[in-house]
XYZ file of N, CA and C in Angstrom:
735
model
N 27.582 12.807 -95.367
C 26.620 13.020 -95.536
C 26.704 13.767 -96.276
N 25.793 13.753 -97.390
C 25.689 14.488 -99.193
C 24.774 14.757 -98.774
N 24.088 15.937 -99.066
C 22.633 16.909 -99.295
C 22.551 17.300 -100.636
N 21.324 17.036 -101.098
C 21.418 17.466 -102.859
C 20.063 18.474 -102.424
N 19.292 19.271 -103.467
C 18.718 20.200 -103.326
C 17.643 19.747 -103.476
N 16.840 20.306 -103.072
C 15.085 20.026 -102.685
C 14.754 20.259 -103.828
N 13.984 20.039 -104.869
C 12.728 20.402 -105.852
C 11.119 20.415 -105.989
N 11.183 21.187 -106.205
C 9.287 20.946 -106.222
C 8.934 21.847 -107.735
N 8.204 20.930 -108.344
C 7.450 22.232 -109.180
C 5.654 22.458 -108.841
N 5.709 23.192 -108.986
C 4.108 23.823 -108.848
C 3.171 24.391 -110.185
N 1.914 24.036 -109.999
C 1.206 25.261 -111.143
C 0.204 26.016 -110.316
N 0.418 27.326 -110.777
C -0.323 28.516 -110.066
C -1.483 28.320 -109.994
N -2.725 28.251 -109.225
C -3.758 27.843 -108.751
C -4.543 29.870 -108.768
N -5.812 29.858 -109.557
C -6.327 31.003 -109.657
C -6.648 31.550 -108.266
N -6.752 30.510 -107.150
C -7.153 31.212 -105.522
C -5.907 31.734 -104.691
N -4.516 31.495 -105.574
C -3.599 31.488 -104.933
C -2.858 32.913 -105.625
N -3.561 33.525 -106.357
C -3.292 35.034 -107.610
C -3.672 35.833 -106.413
N -3.285 37.105 -106.095
C -4.132 38.650 -106.051
C -5.453 38.967 -107.459
N -5.208 40.080 -107.207
C -6.428 41.010 -108.200
C -5.562 41.070 -109.412
N -4.006 40.911 -109.278
C -2.818 41.360 -110.774
C -3.122 39.897 -111.273
N -3.471 38.356 -110.605
C -3.003 37.301 -111.139
C -1.581 37.100 -110.926
N -1.269 38.055 -109.993
C 0.380 37.280 -109.569
C 0.121 36.448 -108.062
N 0.744 35.422 -108.018
C 0.912 34.660 -106.757
C 1.297 35.692 -105.495
N 0.295 35.620 -104.501
C 0.406 36.174 -103.386
C 1.648 35.779 -102.440
N 2.065 37.124 -102.195
C 3.267 36.871 -100.841
C 3.071 35.697 -99.926
N 2.119 35.663 -99.228
C 1.536 34.869 -98.460
C 1.861 33.502 -98.669
N 1.397 32.780 -99.849
C 1.481 31.818 -100.432
C 2.699 31.664 -100.683
N 3.385 32.439 -101.608
C 4.576 31.930 -101.989
C 5.643 31.730 -100.493
N 5.839 32.672 -99.441
C 6.256 32.183 -98.243
C 5.714 30.981 -97.502
N 4.210 30.186 -97.970
C 4.150 29.369 -97.138
C 4.359 27.572 -98.194
N 4.771 28.231 -99.329
C 5.308 27.268 -99.919
C 7.049 27.110 -99.497
N 7.658 28.599 -99.245
C 8.855 27.940 -99.042
C 8.741 27.344 -97.499
N 8.151 27.888 -96.641
C 8.039 27.164 -95.017
C 7.748 25.313 -95.326
N 7.271 25.149 -97.039
C 6.201 23.947 -96.852
C 7.512 23.079 -97.278
N 8.147 23.523 -98.416
C 9.377 22.876 -98.906
C 10.881 22.914 -97.460
N 10.867 23.579 -96.863
C 11.833 23.926 -96.059
C 11.459 22.388 -95.117
N 10.494 22.274 -94.462
C 10.000 21.315 -93.720
C 10.206 19.964 -94.545
N 9.458 20.329 -95.470
C 9.649 18.805 -96.695
C 11.182 18.114 -96.725
N 11.834 19.080 -96.492
C 13.824 18.823 -97.014
C 14.129 18.620 -95.556
N 13.535 19.078 -94.599
C 13.982 18.816 -93.165
C 13.788 17.249 -93.192
N 12.278 17.552 -93.280
C 12.065 15.763 -92.993
C 12.361 14.760 -93.601
N 13.259 15.254 -94.806
C 13.865 13.856 -95.738
C 15.863 13.533 -95.142
N 15.912 14.983 -94.627
C 17.134 14.664 -94.200
C 17.080 14.855 -92.825
N 15.732 14.099 -91.783
C 16.029 13.255 -90.592
C 15.883 14.406 -89.425
N 15.368 15.740 -89.808
C 15.426 17.067 -88.749
C 13.962 18.112 -89.108
N 12.856 17.041 -89.464
C 11.653 17.757 -89.697
C 10.870 18.086 -88.554
N 9.565 18.761 -88.448
C 8.855 19.051 -87.777
C 8.752 17.729 -86.712
N 8.159 16.413 -87.513
C 7.983 15.221 -86.335
C 9.189 15.519 -85.458
N 10.301 15.399 -86.037
C 11.437 15.239 -85.376
C 11.496 15.469 -84.021
N 11.972 17.225 -84.355
C 12.065 18.280 -83.705
C 11.130 18.354 -81.996
N 9.678 17.891 -82.411
C 8.788 17.816 -81.580
C 8.974 16.868 -80.767
N 9.371 16.050 -81.357
C 9.761 14.488 -80.195
C 10.172 14.738 -78.983
N 11.209 15.930 -79.435
C 12.653 16.141 -78.803
C 12.197 16.964 -78.001
N 11.220 17.968 -78.303
C 10.596 19.676 -77.033
C 11.594 20.689 -78.145
N 11.705 20.727 -79.077
C 12.043 21.393 -79.720
C 11.665 21.972 -80.969
N 11.621 23.304 -81.914
C 11.213 23.581 -82.898
C 12.380 24.485 -83.492
N 11.823 24.369 -84.540
C 12.105 25.205 -85.745
C 11.920 26.840 -86.104
N 12.731 27.597 -85.773
C 11.739 28.974 -86.220
C 12.674 29.910 -86.896
N 11.798 30.415 -88.026
C 12.294 31.126 -88.901
C 12.646 32.332 -88.107
N 13.798 33.235 -88.313
C 14.563 34.518 -87.681
C 14.415 35.508 -88.651
N 15.005 35.458 -89.829
C 15.089 36.415 -90.368
C 14.375 35.647 -92.557
N 14.478 36.290 -93.343
C 14.163 36.556 -94.478
C 14.614 37.612 -95.511
N 15.446 37.012 -96.496
C 15.832 38.360 -97.686
C 15.048 37.581 -98.685
N 14.666 38.326 -99.585
C 14.286 38.477 -100.430
C 14.359 38.976 -102.379
N 14.808 38.765 -103.194
C 15.055 39.651 -104.661
C 14.159 38.740 -105.482
N 13.067 39.851 -105.807
C 11.848 39.131 -106.807
C 11.805 39.556 -107.979
N 12.193 39.150 -108.995
C 12.235 39.776 -110.672
C 10.796 40.127 -111.017
N 10.242 39.266 -110.526
C 8.762 39.029 -111.057
C 8.195 37.689 -109.925
N 6.562 38.259 -110.031
C 5.315 37.235 -108.937
C 5.557 36.444 -109.995
N 5.180 34.608 -110.021
C 4.879 33.937 -111.045
C 3.209 34.628 -111.154
N 2.627 34.242 -112.290
C 1.275 34.742 -113.211
C 0.742 33.490 -112.405
N -0.726 33.233 -112.647
C -1.739 32.306 -112.762
C -1.715 31.394 -113.551
N -1.780 30.263 -113.162
C -1.816 28.802 -114.101
C 0.014 28.977 -114.448
N 0.679 29.587 -114.237
C 1.715 28.907 -114.954
C 2.568 28.090 -113.678
N 3.250 27.365 -114.738
C 4.182 26.025 -113.581
C 5.690 26.182 -113.613
N 6.196 26.479 -112.473
C 6.711 26.930 -111.781
C 7.949 25.850 -111.102
N 9.101 26.358 -110.912
C 10.081 25.339 -110.466
C 10.700 25.462 -109.059
N 10.721 25.044 -107.818
C 11.228 26.021 -106.863
C 12.562 24.891 -106.309
N 13.602 25.307 -106.183
C 14.523 24.471 -104.906
C 15.366 25.184 -103.870
N 15.429 24.518 -102.881
C 15.855 24.877 -101.507
C 16.878 23.839 -100.891
N 17.731 24.224 -100.633
C 19.054 23.649 -99.645
C 19.802 24.542 -98.726
N 20.005 23.763 -97.408
C 20.687 24.339 -96.783
C 22.032 24.674 -96.694
N 22.473 25.992 -96.936
C 24.469 26.383 -97.278
C 25.129 26.794 -96.386
N 24.683 26.629 -95.375
C 25.457 27.618 -93.348
C 25.284 26.883 -92.732
N 25.992 26.627 -91.977
C 25.337 25.830 -90.851
C 26.128 26.562 -89.848
N 26.004 27.504 -88.463
C 26.133 28.353 -87.388
C 25.867 27.922 -86.206
N 26.335 28.308 -85.364
C 26.027 27.104 -83.925
C 24.577 27.034 -83.403
N 24.384 28.382 -83.636
C 22.679 28.787 -83.146
C 22.014 28.807 -84.513
N 22.264 28.903 -85.579
C 21.405 28.663 -86.878
C 21.388 28.335 -88.337
N 20.681 28.318 -89.025
C 21.017 27.275 -90.375
C 20.744 28.494 -91.121
N 21.443 28.599 -92.568
C 20.573 29.374 -93.267
C 19.988 28.723 -94.269
N 19.261 29.349 -94.948
C 18.500 28.102 -96.120
C 18.271 28.654 -97.148
N 18.693 28.291 -98.588
C 18.116 29.374 -99.723
C 16.964 28.756 -100.237
N 16.785 29.521 -101.442
C 15.209 29.006 -102.235
C 15.579 29.710 -103.132
N 15.260 29.414 -104.830
C 15.216 29.805 -106.323
C 13.750 29.511 -106.704
N 13.154 30.621 -106.660
C 12.289 29.916 -107.796
C 12.375 30.463 -109.687
N 12.226 29.654 -110.569
C 12.243 29.739 -111.943
C 10.756 29.358 -112.034
N 10.594 30.385 -113.377
C 9.273 30.512 -114.112
C 9.552 29.667 -115.387
N 8.801 29.646 -115.833
C 8.088 28.563 -117.525
C 9.132 28.579 -118.557
N 10.272 29.887 -118.480
C 11.419 30.110 -119.420
C 12.230 29.175 -118.735
N 12.262 28.377 -117.459
C 13.684 28.098 -116.695
C 14.426 29.784 -116.394
N 14.016 30.909 -116.361
C 14.674 31.637 -115.856
C 14.490 31.774 -114.324
N 15.395 32.020 -113.458
C 15.333 32.712 -111.671
C 14.683 33.643 -112.136
N 13.618 33.695 -111.259
C 12.547 34.760 -111.071
C 12.500 35.288 -109.894
N 13.314 34.214 -108.572
C 12.949 35.065 -107.165
C 13.793 34.806 -106.771
N 15.093 35.243 -105.512
C 15.802 34.536 -105.320
C 15.711 34.749 -103.189
N 15.574 34.017 -102.424
C 15.735 34.005 -100.965
C 16.639 33.068 -100.236
N 16.789 33.808 -99.638
C 17.830 33.249 -98.233
C 17.065 33.481 -96.707
N 17.237 32.542 -96.062
C 16.516 32.619 -94.863
C 17.456 32.100 -93.975
N 17.372 32.248 -92.276
C 17.555 31.668 -91.448
C 17.013 31.738 -90.271
N 17.210 30.232 -89.687
C 16.684 29.724 -88.721
C 17.368 29.045 -87.287
N 17.126 29.183 -86.106
C 17.303 29.195 -84.795
C 16.521 27.429 -84.466
N 16.958 26.829 -83.723
C 15.971 25.952 -82.565
C 16.290 26.004 -81.711
N 14.877 26.131 -81.485
C 14.453 26.423 -80.068
C 14.009 25.434 -78.806
N 14.282 25.118 -77.863
C 13.527 24.723 -76.910
C 12.859 24.670 -76.362
N 11.887 24.444 -76.302
C 10.547 24.488 -75.660
C 10.291 25.227 -74.581
N 10.812 24.778 -73.880
C 10.698 24.477 -71.894
C 11.996 25.837 -71.613
N 12.778 25.707 -72.069
C 13.882 26.977 -71.972
C 13.331 28.214 -72.587
N 12.377 28.150 -73.763
C 12.466 29.496 -74.140
C 13.131 29.512 -74.829
N 14.354 29.446 -75.560
C 15.810 29.893 -75.800
C 16.411 29.367 -76.678
N 17.136 29.531 -77.965
C 17.927 28.789 -78.903
C 18.908 27.596 -78.525
N 19.576 26.731 -79.294
C 20.122 26.083 -78.795
C 21.196 25.052 -79.887
N 21.889 24.661 -79.431
C 23.005 24.310 -80.265
C 22.734 23.105 -81.331
N 22.827 23.852 -82.529
C 21.914 22.286 -83.494
C 23.375 20.920 -83.206
N 24.580 20.891 -83.393
C 25.170 20.005 -83.647
C 25.055 18.810 -82.251
N 24.567 19.609 -81.264
C 24.326 18.752 -80.045
C 22.937 18.203 -79.849
N 22.464 18.735 -80.389
C 20.898 18.619 -80.276
C 20.048 17.885 -81.868
N 20.940 17.953 -82.315
C 20.213 17.182 -84.005
C 21.495 15.761 -84.386
N 20.848 15.446 -85.542
C 21.433 13.846 -86.315
C 22.251 14.799 -87.209
N 23.243 14.016 -87.518
C 24.806 14.877 -88.138
C 23.795 14.674 -90.174
N 23.927 16.045 -90.336
C 23.651 16.301 -91.342
C 24.661 17.012 -92.495
N 24.944 17.420 -93.766
C 25.544 18.177 -94.097
C 25.117 19.537 -94.832
N 25.571 20.316 -95.120
C 25.269 21.584 -96.195
C 25.702 21.437 -97.326
N 25.093 22.552 -98.367
C 25.481 22.416 -99.833
C 25.920 23.343 -100.197
N 27.288 24.500 -100.009
C 27.271 25.322 -99.374
C 27.314 26.265 -101.109
N 26.166 26.963 -101.165
C 25.654 27.467 -102.255
C 24.844 29.027 -102.510
N 25.599 29.895 -102.278
C 24.145 31.223 -101.800
C 23.217 31.750 -103.243
N 22.099 31.857 -103.055
C 21.629 32.678 -103.970
C 21.455 34.259 -103.584
N 21.531 34.328 -102.774
C 21.239 35.781 -102.087
C 23.156 36.036 -101.117
N 23.742 36.799 -100.969
C 25.175 36.962 -100.548
C 24.255 38.258 -99.348
N 24.005 38.173 -98.275
C 23.299 38.929 -96.727
C 23.825 38.062 -95.550
N 24.308 38.827 -94.866
C 24.720 38.735 -93.199
C 22.871 39.190 -92.310
N 21.894 39.072 -93.329
C 20.858 39.685 -92.363
C 21.077 40.843 -91.538
N 21.087 41.872 -91.825
C 21.561 42.884 -91.749
C 20.396 43.366 -90.557
N 21.020 44.394 -89.504
C 19.445 44.828 -88.636
C 18.971 45.637 -89.135
N 17.236 45.861 -89.113
C 16.717 46.741 -89.565
C 16.580 47.639 -88.859
N 16.423 49.520 -89.227
C 16.595 50.121 -88.515
C 14.712 50.290 -88.074
N 14.749 51.540 -86.942
C 13.008 51.579 -86.557
C 12.723 52.628 -87.645
N 11.605 52.427 -87.240
C 10.692 53.280 -88.041
C 10.779 55.015 -87.094
N 10.927 55.410 -87.601
C 11.591 57.039 -86.888
C 10.521 58.207 -87.735
N 8.797 57.809 -88.437
C 8.183 58.234 -88.466
C 7.149 57.958 -89.026
N 5.613 57.709 -88.672
C 5.018 56.730 -89.148
C 3.642 57.925 -89.627
N 4.119 57.331 -91.205
C 3.379 57.938 -92.578
C 2.004 57.555 -92.427
N 1.799 55.745 -92.251
C 0.659 54.518 -92.137
C 0.673 53.899 -91.388
N -0.696 53.941 -90.536
C -0.832 52.740 -89.543
C -2.247 52.100 -89.775
N -1.950 50.839 -89.559
C -3.315 49.625 -89.556
C -2.951 48.794 -88.039
N -4.082 48.664 -87.697
C -4.360 47.907 -86.425
C -5.495 47.088 -87.182
N -5.339 45.719 -85.960
C -6.219 44.702 -86.220
C -5.455 43.611 -85.096
N -6.572 42.437 -85.330
C -6.504 41.613 -84.132
C -5.787 40.398 -85.579
N -5.163 39.422 -84.278
C -4.431 38.167 -84.604
C -5.595 37.095 -84.727
N -5.701 36.949 -86.087
C -6.930 35.720 -86.332
C -6.724 34.066 -85.724
N -7.764 33.389 -85.794
C -7.311 32.124 -85.439
C -6.571 31.230 -86.643
N -6.340 31.772 -87.942
C -5.943 31.789 -88.818
C -4.742 31.826 -89.158
N -4.389 32.617 -88.210
C -3.020 33.215 -88.404
C -1.974 32.713 -87.274
N -2.044 31.725 -86.510
C -1.665 30.577 -85.773
C -0.879 29.457 -86.234
N -0.072 28.975 -85.961
C 0.498 27.590 -86.757
C 0.284 26.473 -85.683
N 0.554 25.562 -86.090
C 1.008 24.410 -84.868
C 1.635 24.736 -83.583
N 2.996 25.984 -83.589
C 3.634 26.153 -82.682
C 2.704 27.266 -81.684
N 1.736 27.374 -82.215
C 0.955 28.093 -81.293
C 1.081 29.478 -81.533
N 1.910 30.188 -82.410
C 1.758 31.423 -82.428
C 1.829 32.364 -83.761
N 1.556 33.194 -84.298
C 1.753 33.567 -85.510
C 2.680 32.904 -86.509
N 2.224 32.473 -87.520
C 3.098 32.127 -88.491
C 3.973 33.155 -88.989
N 4.999 33.110 -89.557
C 5.966 33.996 -90.072
C 5.814 34.762 -91.110
N 4.715 33.834 -91.790
C 4.511 33.807 -93.304
C 3.762 35.671 -93.173
N 2.909 35.270 -92.089
C 1.585 36.193 -91.770
C 2.548 37.683 -91.796
N 3.715 38.117 -90.607
C 4.085 39.210 -90.899
C 4.561 40.016 -92.317
N 5.170 38.881 -93.062
C 5.367 39.545 -94.274
C 3.903 40.186 -95.205
N 2.776 39.530 -95.160
C 1.434 39.647 -95.685
C 1.359 40.949 -94.434
N 1.050 41.086 -93.258
C 0.832 42.652 -92.947
C 2.049 43.898 -93.106
N 3.361 43.352 -93.353
C 3.921 44.612 -93.510
C 3.215 44.777 -95.309
N 3.449 43.764 -96.617
C 2.953 44.835 -97.903
C 1.744 45.531 -97.423
N 0.432 44.534 -97.064
C -0.695 45.477 -96.795
C -0.734 46.513 -95.918
N 0.406 47.377 -95.015
C 0.142 48.505 -94.685
C 0.526 49.533 -94.676
N 0.812 49.724 -96.300
C 0.367 50.862 -97.207
C -0.284 51.189 -97.784
N -0.836 52.391 -98.064
C -2.070 53.144 -98.828
C -2.615 52.016 -100.200
N -3.708 51.981 -100.005
C -4.728 50.819 -101.359
C -3.579 51.437 -102.234
N -4.036 53.033 -102.804
C -3.507 53.252 -103.917
C -2.180 52.667 -104.366
N -1.014 52.582 -103.837
C 0.427 52.520 -103.586
C 0.018 51.133 -104.022
N -0.531 50.114 -103.262
C -0.270 48.626 -103.238
C -0.700 48.660 -104.607
N -2.103 48.937 -105.421
C -2.693 48.861 -106.904
C -1.376 48.791 -107.478
N -0.695 49.510 -107.510
C 0.001 50.018 -108.735
C 1.582 49.476 -108.761
N 1.769 48.730 -107.224
C 3.432 48.769 -106.954
C 3.480 47.091 -106.913
N 4.553 46.049 -106.834
C 4.829 45.055 -106.749
C 5.930 44.660 -105.718
N 6.229 44.037 -104.636
C 7.502 43.690 -103.337
C 8.637 43.545 -104.719
N 9.322 44.299 -104.634
C 11.128 43.532 -105.526
C 12.285 43.303 -105.063
N 12.043 43.859 -103.718
C 12.626 43.195 -102.666
C 12.189 43.683 -101.276
N 12.280 42.484 -100.241
C 12.137 42.006 -99.069
C 13.583 42.047 -98.074
N 12.914 42.474 -97.136
C 14.049 41.819 -95.758
C 13.180 41.954 -94.273
N 13.023 40.644 -93.849
C 12.151 40.972 -92.317
C 12.933 40.028 -91.289
N 12.671 40.627 -90.357
C 13.078 40.516 -89.397
C 12.064 39.781 -88.169
N 12.269 38.917 -87.565
C 11.134 38.389 -86.616
C 11.298 38.528 -85.680
N 11.085 38.996 -84.081
C 11.716 39.492 -83.027
C 10.971 38.466 -81.748
N 9.212 38.819 -82.151
C 8.789 37.892 -80.633
C 8.114 37.142 -81.384
N 7.112 36.115 -80.747
C 5.814 35.683 -80.706
C 4.804 36.640 -80.919
N 3.761 36.121 -81.660
C 2.192 36.931 -81.735
C 1.279 35.716 -81.698
N 0.363 35.922 -80.569
C -0.645 35.260 -80.559
C -1.986 35.633 -80.508
N -2.860 34.685 -80.522
C -4.005 34.545 -80.855
C -5.453 35.560 -80.281
N -5.460 36.424 -80.680
C -6.706 37.385 -80.026
C -5.676 39.248 -79.631
N -4.700 38.697 -79.909
C -3.713 40.125 -79.841
C -4.005 41.142 -80.547
N -4.069 42.584 -79.994
C -4.288 43.683 -81.005
C -3.092 44.228 -81.638
N -2.958 44.276 -83.289
C -1.352 44.406 -83.645
C -1.993 45.863 -84.304
N -0.548 46.401 -84.252
C -0.064 47.549 -84.600
C 0.881 47.838 -85.823
N 0.350 48.082 -87.059
C 1.481 48.070 -88.263
C 1.991 49.428 -88.510
N 3.220 50.177 -88.248
C 4.098 51.200 -88.304
C 4.664 51.633 -89.002
N 4.000 51.729 -90.355
C 5.141 52.490 -91.921
C 5.468 53.796 -91.948
N 6.766 53.576 -92.294
C 7.471 55.206 -92.835
C 7.313 54.498 -94.401
N 7.365 55.737 -95.274
C 7.506 56.206 -96.222
C 8.264 56.932 -96.899
N 9.279 56.140 -97.659
C 10.507 56.968 -98.388
C 10.161 56.848 -99.937
N 9.514 57.368 -100.478
C 9.171 56.806 -102.035
C 8.796 55.221 -102.424
N 9.679 54.575 -103.281
C 9.503 53.131 -103.422
C 10.354 52.673 -102.396
N 10.542 52.989 -101.283
C 10.942 52.229 -100.183
C 10.021 52.697 -98.961
N 9.748 51.227 -98.511
C 8.866 51.566 -97.173
C 9.475 50.569 -96.178
N 9.569 51.046 -94.326
C 9.758 50.564 -93.385
C 8.735 50.401 -92.406
N 8.604 49.057 -91.981
C 7.629 48.289 -90.975
C 8.037 47.880 -89.364
N 7.031 48.940 -88.441
C 7.250 48.127 -87.135
C 5.787 47.328 -87.091
N 6.109 45.679 -86.380
C 4.548 45.349 -86.302
C 4.979 44.905 -84.522
N 3.992 46.061 -84.256
C 3.793 45.397 -82.534
C 2.668 44.961 -82.173
N 2.601 44.659 -80.822
C 1.541 44.377 -79.679
C 1.023 45.765 -79.324
N -0.392 45.567 -78.842
C -0.572 47.419 -78.353
C -1.532 46.994 -77.275
N -1.946 48.271 -76.455
C -3.493 47.897 -75.587
C -3.524 46.960 -74.871
N -1.934 47.052 -74.402
C -1.707 44.985 -72.800
C -0.525 45.464 -72.346
N -0.694 44.955 -71.637
C 0.724 44.796 -70.006
C 2.031 44.863 -71.037
N 2.120 44.133 -71.495
C 3.146 43.681 -72.214
C 3.283 43.716 -73.837
N 3.197 45.136 -73.988
C 3.167 45.714 -75.409
C 4.433 45.079 -75.907
N 4.859 44.452 -77.145
C 6.546 44.411 -77.716
C 6.679 44.312 -79.208
N 7.474 44.523 -80.109
C 7.529 44.658 -80.817
C 7.764 43.172 -81.616
N 7.075 43.127 -82.299
C 7.160 41.420 -83.162
C 7.932 41.293 -83.996
N 7.956 42.568 -85.244
C 8.840 42.052 -86.296
C 9.138 43.260 -87.189
N 10.184 43.238 -88.074
C 10.547 44.279 -88.582
C 10.962 44.021 -90.073
N 10.455 45.040 -91.155
C 10.450 44.958 -92.060
C 10.506 46.024 -92.784
N 11.404 45.739 -94.159
C 11.929 46.944 -95.557
C 11.949 45.881 -96.604
N 10.778 47.151 -97.192
C 10.216 46.704 -98.828
C 10.479 47.753 -99.855
N 11.354 47.340 -100.757
C 11.427 48.264 -101.921
C 10.367 47.578 -103.074
N 10.101 48.551 -103.625
C 8.844 48.392 -104.549
C 9.007 48.391 -105.514
N 8.458 48.293 -106.612
C 8.369 48.450 -108.249
C 7.374 48.978 -108.532
């Protein structure tokens, strides 16, 4: 079975942009998720199929290189494809092209298949129809372990909203990237855009939980720990690293 790249074109709408007319990071991540689902559906591995088996696709890691974010009203093209299969995970690539057909964003992601009842990853080949990968990488990464936050320079606290929850009934992965990028001082965020993002998802977050984002700032490099707090089972939900430009 041959696999080809899944390609979509978008016109960036005004309400998808931030105050600097750049595409919002949250919207970018949502587009990635939507394209991954549409391609998986085309391959016979989409949400409808895995839910019918009591499974779910869960993203565990993302790495992004961002030359620039698309601008309001810009016409862009995004390509995605599965590039590697592991026993308990699959690697999926994304590449964004601007109006001049130049690559402006490259991203690599890692996904696992979860059994809802067992609450743990399961093998792909044993539980999915046969499929192929396209062994082409946009980023060479092994999704390295992110360091702990050693010093808290900034801290943000809030509750998980209803709109943060997806159909798997936990916080959508795209939201964690937003939380990390918003946890720096406002004056810093106004002057800088993310150029490189690494994020590792560790635990599920649920509606109404209290969240604390602890941030360590090292010049244009920030490290983030996203945790629940003020509960009997406080836990770390995600870690992130952002390089700013």
